[in-house]
mmCIF file of C-alpha atoms in Angstrom:
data_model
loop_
_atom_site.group_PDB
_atom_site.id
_atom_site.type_symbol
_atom_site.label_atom_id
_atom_site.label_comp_id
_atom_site.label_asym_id
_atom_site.label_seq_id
_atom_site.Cartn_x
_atom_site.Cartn_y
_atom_site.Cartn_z
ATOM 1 C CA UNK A 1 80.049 127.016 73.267
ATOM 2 C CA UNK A 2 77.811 130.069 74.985
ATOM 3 C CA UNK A 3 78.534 132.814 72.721
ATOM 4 C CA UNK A 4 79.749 135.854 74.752
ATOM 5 C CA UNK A 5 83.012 135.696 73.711
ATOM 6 C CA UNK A 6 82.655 135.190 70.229
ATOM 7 C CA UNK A 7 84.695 131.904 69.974
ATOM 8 C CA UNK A 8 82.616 129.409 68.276
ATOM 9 C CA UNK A 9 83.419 129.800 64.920
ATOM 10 C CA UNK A 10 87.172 130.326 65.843
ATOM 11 C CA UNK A 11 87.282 127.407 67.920
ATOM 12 C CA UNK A 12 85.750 125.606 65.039
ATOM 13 C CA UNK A 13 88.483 126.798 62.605
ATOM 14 C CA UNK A 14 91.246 125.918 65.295
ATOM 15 C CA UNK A 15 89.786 122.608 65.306
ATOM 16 C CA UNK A 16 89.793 121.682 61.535
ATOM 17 C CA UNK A 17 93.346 123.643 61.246
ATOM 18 C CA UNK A 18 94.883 121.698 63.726
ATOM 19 C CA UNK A 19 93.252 118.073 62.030
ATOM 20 C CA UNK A 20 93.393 118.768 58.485
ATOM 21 C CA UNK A 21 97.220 119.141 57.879
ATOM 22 C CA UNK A 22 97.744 115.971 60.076
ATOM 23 C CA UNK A 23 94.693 114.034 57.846
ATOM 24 C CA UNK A 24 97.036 115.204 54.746
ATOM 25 C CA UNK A 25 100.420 113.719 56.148
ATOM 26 C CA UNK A 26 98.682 110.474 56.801
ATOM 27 C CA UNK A 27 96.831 110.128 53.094
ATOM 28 C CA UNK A 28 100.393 111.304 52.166
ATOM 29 C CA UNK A 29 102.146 108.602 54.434
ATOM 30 C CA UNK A 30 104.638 110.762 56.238
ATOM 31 C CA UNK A 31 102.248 110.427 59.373
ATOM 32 C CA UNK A 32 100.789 106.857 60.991
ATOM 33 C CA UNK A 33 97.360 106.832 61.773
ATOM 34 C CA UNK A 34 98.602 106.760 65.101
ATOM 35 C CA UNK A 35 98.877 111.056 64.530
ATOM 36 C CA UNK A 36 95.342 111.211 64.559
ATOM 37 C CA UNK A 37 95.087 110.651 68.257
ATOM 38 C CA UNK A 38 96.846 113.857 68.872
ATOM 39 C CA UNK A 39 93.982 116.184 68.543
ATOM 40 C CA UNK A 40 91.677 115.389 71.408
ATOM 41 C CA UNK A 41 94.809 115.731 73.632
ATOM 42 C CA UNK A 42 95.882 119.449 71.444
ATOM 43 C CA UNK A 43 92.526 120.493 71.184
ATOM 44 C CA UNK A 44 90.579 119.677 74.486
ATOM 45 C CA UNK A 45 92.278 121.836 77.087
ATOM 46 C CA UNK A 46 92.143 125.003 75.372
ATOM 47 C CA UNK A 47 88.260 124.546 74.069
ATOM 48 C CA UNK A 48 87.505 123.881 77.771
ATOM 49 C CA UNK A 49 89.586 126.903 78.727
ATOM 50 C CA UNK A 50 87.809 128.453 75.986
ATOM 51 C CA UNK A 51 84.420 127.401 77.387
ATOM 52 C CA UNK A 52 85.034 128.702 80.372
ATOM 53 C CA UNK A 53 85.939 132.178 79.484
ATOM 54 C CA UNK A 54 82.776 132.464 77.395
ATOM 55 C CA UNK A 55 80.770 131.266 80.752
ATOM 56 C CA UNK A 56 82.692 133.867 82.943
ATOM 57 C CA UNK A 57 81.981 136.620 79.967
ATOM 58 C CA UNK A 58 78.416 135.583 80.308
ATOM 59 C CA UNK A 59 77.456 136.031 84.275
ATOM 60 C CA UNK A 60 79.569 139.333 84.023
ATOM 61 C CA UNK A 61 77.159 140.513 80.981
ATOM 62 C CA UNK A 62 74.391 139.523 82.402
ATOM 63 C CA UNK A 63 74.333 140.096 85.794
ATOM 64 C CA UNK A 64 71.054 141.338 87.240
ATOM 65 C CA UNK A 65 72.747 142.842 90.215
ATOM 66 C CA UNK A 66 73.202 146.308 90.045
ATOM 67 C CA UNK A 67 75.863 146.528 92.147
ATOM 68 C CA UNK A 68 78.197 143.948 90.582
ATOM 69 C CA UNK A 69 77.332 145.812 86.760
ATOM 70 C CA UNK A 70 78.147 149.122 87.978
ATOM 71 C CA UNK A 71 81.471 147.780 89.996
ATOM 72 C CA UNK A 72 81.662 145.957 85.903
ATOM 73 C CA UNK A 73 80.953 149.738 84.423
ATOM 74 C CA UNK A 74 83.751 151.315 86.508
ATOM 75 C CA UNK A 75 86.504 149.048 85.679
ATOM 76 C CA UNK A 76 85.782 148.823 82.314
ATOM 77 C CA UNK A 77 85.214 152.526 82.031
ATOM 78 C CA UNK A 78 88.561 153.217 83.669
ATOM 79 C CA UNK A 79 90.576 150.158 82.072
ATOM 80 C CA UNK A 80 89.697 152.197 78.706
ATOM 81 C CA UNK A 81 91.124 154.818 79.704
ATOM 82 C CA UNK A 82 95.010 153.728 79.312
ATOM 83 C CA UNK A 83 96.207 152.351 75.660
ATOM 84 C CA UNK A 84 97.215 149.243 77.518
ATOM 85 C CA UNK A 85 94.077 148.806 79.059
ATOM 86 C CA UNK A 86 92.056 149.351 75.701
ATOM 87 C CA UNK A 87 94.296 146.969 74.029
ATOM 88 C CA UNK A 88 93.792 144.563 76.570
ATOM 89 C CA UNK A 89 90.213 144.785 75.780
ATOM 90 C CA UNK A 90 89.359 145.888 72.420
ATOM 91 C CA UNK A 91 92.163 142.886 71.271
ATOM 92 C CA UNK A 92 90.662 140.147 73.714
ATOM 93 C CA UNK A 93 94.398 140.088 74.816
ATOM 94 C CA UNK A 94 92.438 138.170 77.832
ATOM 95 C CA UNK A 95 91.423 134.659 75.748
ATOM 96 C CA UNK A 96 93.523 131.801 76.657
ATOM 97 C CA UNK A 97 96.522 131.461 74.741
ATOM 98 C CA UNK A 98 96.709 127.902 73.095
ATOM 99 C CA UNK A 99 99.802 125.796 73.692
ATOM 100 C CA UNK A 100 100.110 122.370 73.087
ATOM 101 C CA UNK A 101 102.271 120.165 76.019
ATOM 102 C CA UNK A 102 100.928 116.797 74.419
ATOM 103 C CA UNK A 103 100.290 115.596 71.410
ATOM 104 C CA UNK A 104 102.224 115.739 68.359
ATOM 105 C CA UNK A 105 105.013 117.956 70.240
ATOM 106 C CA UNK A 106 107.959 116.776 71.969
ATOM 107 C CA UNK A 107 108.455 116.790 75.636
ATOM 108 C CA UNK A 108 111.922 118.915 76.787
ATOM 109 C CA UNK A 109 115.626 116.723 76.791
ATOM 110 C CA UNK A 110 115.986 115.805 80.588
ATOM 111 C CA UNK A 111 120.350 115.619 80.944
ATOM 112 C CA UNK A 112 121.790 114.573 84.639
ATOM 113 C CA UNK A 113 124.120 117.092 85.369
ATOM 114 C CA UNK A 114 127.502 116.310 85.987
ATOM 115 C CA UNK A 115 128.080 118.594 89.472
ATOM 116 C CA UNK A 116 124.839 120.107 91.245
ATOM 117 C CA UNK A 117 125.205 123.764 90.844
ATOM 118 C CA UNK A 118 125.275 125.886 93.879
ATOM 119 C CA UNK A 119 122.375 127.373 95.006
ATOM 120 C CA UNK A 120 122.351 131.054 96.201
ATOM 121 C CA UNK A 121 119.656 133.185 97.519
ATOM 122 C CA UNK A 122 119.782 135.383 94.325
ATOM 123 C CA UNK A 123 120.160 132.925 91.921
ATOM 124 C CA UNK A 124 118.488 129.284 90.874
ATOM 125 C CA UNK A 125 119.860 126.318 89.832
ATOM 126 C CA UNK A 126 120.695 126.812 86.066
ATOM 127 C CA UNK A 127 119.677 123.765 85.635
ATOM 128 C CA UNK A 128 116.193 124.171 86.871
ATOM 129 C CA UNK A 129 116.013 127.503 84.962
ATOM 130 C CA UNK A 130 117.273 125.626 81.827
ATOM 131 C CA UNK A 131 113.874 123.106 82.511
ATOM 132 C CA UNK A 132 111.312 125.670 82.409
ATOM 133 C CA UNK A 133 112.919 127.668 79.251
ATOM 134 C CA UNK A 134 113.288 124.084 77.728
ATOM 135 C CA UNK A 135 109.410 124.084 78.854
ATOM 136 C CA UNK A 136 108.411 126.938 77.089
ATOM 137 C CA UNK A 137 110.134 126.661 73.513
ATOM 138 C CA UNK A 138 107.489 123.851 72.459
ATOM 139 C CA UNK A 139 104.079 123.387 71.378
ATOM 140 C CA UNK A 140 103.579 127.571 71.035
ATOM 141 C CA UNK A 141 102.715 129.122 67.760
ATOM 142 C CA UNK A 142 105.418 130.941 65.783
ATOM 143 C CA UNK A 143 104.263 134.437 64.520
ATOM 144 C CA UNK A 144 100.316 134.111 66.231
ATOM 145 C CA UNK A 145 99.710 137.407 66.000
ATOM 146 C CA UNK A 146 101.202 138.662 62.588
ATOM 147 C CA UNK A 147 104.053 136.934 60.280
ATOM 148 C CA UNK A 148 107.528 138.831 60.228
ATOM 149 C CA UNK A 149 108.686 140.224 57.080
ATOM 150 C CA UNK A 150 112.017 138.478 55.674
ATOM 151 C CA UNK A 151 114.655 138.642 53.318
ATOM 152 C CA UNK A 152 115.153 135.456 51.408
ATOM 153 C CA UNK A 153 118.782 135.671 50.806
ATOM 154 C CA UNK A 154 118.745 133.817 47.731
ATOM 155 C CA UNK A 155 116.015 135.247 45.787
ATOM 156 C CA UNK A 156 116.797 138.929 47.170
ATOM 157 C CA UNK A 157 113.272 139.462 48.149
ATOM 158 C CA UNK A 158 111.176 140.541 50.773
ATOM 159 C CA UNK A 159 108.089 138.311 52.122
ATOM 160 C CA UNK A 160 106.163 137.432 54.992
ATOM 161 C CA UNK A 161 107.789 134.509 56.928
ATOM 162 C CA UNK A 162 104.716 132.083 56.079
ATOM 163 C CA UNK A 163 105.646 131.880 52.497
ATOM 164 C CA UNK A 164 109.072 130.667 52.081
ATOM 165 C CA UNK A 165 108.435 128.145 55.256
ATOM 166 C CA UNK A 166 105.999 126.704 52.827
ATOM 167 C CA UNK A 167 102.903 124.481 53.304
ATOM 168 C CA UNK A 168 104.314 122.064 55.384
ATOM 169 C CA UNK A 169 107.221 121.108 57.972
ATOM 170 C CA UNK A 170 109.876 123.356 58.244
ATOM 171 C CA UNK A 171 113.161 123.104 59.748
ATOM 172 C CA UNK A 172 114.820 126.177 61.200
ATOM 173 C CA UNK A 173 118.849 126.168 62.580
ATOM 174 C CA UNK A 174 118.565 129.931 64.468
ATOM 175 C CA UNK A 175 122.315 130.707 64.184
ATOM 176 C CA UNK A 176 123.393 127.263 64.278
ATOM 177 C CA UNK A 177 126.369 125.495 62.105
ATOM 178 C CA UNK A 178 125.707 124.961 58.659
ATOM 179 C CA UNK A 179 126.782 121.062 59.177
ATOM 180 C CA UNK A 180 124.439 120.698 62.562
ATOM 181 C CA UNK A 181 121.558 122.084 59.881
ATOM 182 C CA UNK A 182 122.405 119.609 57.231
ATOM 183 C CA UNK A 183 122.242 117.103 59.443
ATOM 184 C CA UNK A 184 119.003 117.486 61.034
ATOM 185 C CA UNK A 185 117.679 117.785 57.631
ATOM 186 C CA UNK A 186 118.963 114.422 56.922
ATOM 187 C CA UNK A 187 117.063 112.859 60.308
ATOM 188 C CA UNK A 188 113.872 114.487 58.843
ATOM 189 C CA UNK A 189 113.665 113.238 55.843
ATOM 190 C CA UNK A 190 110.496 111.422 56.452
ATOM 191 C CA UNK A 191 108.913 114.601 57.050
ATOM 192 C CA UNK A 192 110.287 116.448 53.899
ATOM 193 C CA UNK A 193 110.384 119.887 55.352
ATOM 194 C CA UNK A 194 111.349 123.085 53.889
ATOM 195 C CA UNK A 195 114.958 123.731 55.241
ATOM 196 C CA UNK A 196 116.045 127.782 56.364
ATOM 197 C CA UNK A 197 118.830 129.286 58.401
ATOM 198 C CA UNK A 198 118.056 132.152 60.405
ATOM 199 C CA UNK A 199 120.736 134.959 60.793
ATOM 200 C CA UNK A 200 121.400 136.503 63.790
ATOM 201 C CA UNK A 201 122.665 139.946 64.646
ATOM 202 C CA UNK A 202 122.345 141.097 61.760
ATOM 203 C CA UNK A 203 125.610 138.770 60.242
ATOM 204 C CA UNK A 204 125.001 136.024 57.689
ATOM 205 C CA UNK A 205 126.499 132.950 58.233
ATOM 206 C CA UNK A 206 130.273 131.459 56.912
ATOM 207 C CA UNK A 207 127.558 129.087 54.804
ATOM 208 C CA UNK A 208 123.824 127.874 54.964
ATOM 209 C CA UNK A 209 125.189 124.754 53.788
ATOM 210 C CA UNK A 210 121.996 123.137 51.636
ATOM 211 C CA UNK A 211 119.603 125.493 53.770
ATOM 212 C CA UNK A 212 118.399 128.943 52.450
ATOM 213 C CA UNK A 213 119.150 131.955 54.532
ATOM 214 C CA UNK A 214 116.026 134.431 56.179
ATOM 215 C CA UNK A 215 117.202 137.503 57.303
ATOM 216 C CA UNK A 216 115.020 139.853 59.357
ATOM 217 C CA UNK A 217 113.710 143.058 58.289
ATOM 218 C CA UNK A 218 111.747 144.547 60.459
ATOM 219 C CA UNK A 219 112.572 143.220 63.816
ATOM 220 C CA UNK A 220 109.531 140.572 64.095
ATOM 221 C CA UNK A 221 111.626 137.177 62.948
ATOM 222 C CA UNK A 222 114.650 138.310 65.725
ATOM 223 C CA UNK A 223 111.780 138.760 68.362
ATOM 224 C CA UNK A 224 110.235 135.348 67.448
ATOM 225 C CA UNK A 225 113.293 133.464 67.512
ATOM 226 C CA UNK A 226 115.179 134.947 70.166
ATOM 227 C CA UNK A 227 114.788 132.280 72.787
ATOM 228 C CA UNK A 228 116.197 129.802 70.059
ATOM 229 C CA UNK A 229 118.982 131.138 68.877
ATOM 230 C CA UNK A 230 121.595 128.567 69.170
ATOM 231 C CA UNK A 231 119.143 126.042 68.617
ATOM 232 C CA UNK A 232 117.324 123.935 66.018
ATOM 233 C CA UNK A 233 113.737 124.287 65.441
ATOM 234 C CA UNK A 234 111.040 122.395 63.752
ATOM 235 C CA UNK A 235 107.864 123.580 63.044
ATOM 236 C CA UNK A 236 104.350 121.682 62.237
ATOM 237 C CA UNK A 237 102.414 122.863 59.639
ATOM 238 C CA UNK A 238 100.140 124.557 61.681
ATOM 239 C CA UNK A 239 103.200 126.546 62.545
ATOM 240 C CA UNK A 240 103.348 124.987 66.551
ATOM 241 C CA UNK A 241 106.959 124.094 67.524
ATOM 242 C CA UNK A 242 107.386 120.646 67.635
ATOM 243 C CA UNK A 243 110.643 120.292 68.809
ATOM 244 C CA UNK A 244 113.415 122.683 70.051
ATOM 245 C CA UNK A 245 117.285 120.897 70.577
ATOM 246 C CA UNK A 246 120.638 121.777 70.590
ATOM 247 C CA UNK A 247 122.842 120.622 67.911
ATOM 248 C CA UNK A 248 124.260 117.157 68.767
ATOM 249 C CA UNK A 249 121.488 116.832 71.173
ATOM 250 C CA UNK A 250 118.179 115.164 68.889
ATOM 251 C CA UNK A 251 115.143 114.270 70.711
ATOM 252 C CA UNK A 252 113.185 110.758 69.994
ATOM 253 C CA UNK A 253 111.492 112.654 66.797
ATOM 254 C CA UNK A 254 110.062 109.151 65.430
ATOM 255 C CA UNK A 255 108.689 107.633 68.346
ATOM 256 C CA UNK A 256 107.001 111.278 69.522
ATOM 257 C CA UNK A 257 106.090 112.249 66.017
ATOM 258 C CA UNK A 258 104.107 109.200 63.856
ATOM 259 C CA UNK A 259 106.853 108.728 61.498
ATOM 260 C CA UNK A 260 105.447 106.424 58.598
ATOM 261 C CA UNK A 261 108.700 105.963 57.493
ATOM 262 C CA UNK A 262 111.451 105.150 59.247
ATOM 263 C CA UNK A 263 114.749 107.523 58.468
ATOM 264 C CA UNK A 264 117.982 105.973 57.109
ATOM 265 C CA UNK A 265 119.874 106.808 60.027
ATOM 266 C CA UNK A 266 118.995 108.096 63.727
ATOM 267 C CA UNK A 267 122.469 108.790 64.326
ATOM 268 C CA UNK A 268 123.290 111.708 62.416
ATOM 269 C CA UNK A 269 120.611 114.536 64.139
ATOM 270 C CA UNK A 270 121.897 117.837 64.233
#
């Protein structure tokens, strides 16, 4: 790793978080060995990307050519100059963002529609648009940057959104029936993840059912989990979405995920 951007250690750390939670769900047989595959496919593209950047950093550094470093001097001299612009920078808001499309996460449902919508000059396909949102609601990271404060409805208090998801697996229903929750929860089993419904708009649910309840507090958890509302969530312990679905719609969780049990009943998702 050539160390202009700073990323060896973190890429390092990246590496043994994304292995060591998936080494303890194998010694704790919820995962097959099988799991263990996953993190040449999660971790390669992004250390290459990674790589790369650090390379790129480097000839711009370095450069010998005086025309190229003061052309360098200018723009960073005047990209300083805006708060954007010294965000950008001083933040490193320019590293590649890591997001996993194999591995342990599950590729979007693919549904035939019953008509073909019409297309218009202004306006897509819904169905196409529907693909590439489907496309973008796995294998991110929840909360990358900071963890939202939330209000555990049951014990009346106020923490960050890390500790009452737990250590491990959690299951999220973002405004979802409390029955549709329940019963993901039951197709998870294997898994054993912490179970939470997410209000939305500010209105807490008819019932959680067996879930607990997160309200937001200061606007970060209804930022996060605005492109899910509606949908069920669940979340590896690294805190990468592993699957997104709508209720009554359950994805082929075993066969993606490395179950090492099998579940008492397929039929019941969500």
């Amino acid at each position: 790793m050539p160390p202009f951007a700073g990323q060896g250690l973190n890429s390092g750390i990246r590496d043994a978080a994304n292995l060591a939670w998936k080494l303890a769900d194998v010694l704790a047989g919820r995962l097959t060995d099988a799991a263990l595959d996953s993190y040449e496919r999660e971790r390669k593209p992004h250390a290459q990307a990674t790589v790369a950047l650090s390379a790129r950093l480097g000839r711009t550094v370095m450069t010998t050519n005086r025309r190229l470093a003061a052309r360098r001097d200018a723009v960073i001299a005047t990209t300083l100059r805006t708060t954007g612009g010294r965000a950008y920078l001083e933040q490193m808001r320019y590293r590649p963002i890591q997001r996993y499309t194999a591995g342990l996460v599950l590729p979007p449902r693919t549904t035939t529609p019953t008509r073909t919508p019409t297309r218009t000059a202004s306006r897509p396909p819904a169905r196409a648009a529907s693909g590439r949102l489907r496309g973008r609601l796995r294998g991110r990271r929840v909360a990358d940057r900071a963890a939202p404060r939330v209000r555990c409805h049951h014990t009346h208090t106020v923490r960050l959104l890390d500790e009452p998801l737990g250590p491990g697996w959690a299951l999220l229903g973002v405004g979802v029936p409390a029955a549709a929750l329940d019963a993901a929860d039951a197709l998870l089993a294997p898994l054993s993840p912490t179970v939470w419904q997410v209000a939305v708009d500010d209105r807490l649910p008819a019932s959680a059912g067996t879930a607990g309840l997160l309200v937001d507090v200061d606007g970060g958890l209804d930022a996060e989990f605005a492109p899910y509302r509606g949908r069920l969530v669940l979340l590896r312990p690294d805190r990468f979405v592993a699957a997104s679905w709508l209720p009554g719609q359950p994805p082929a969780l075993e066969h993606h995920l490395h179950w090492a049990t099998r579940p008492t009943s397929l039929a019941v998702a969500g």
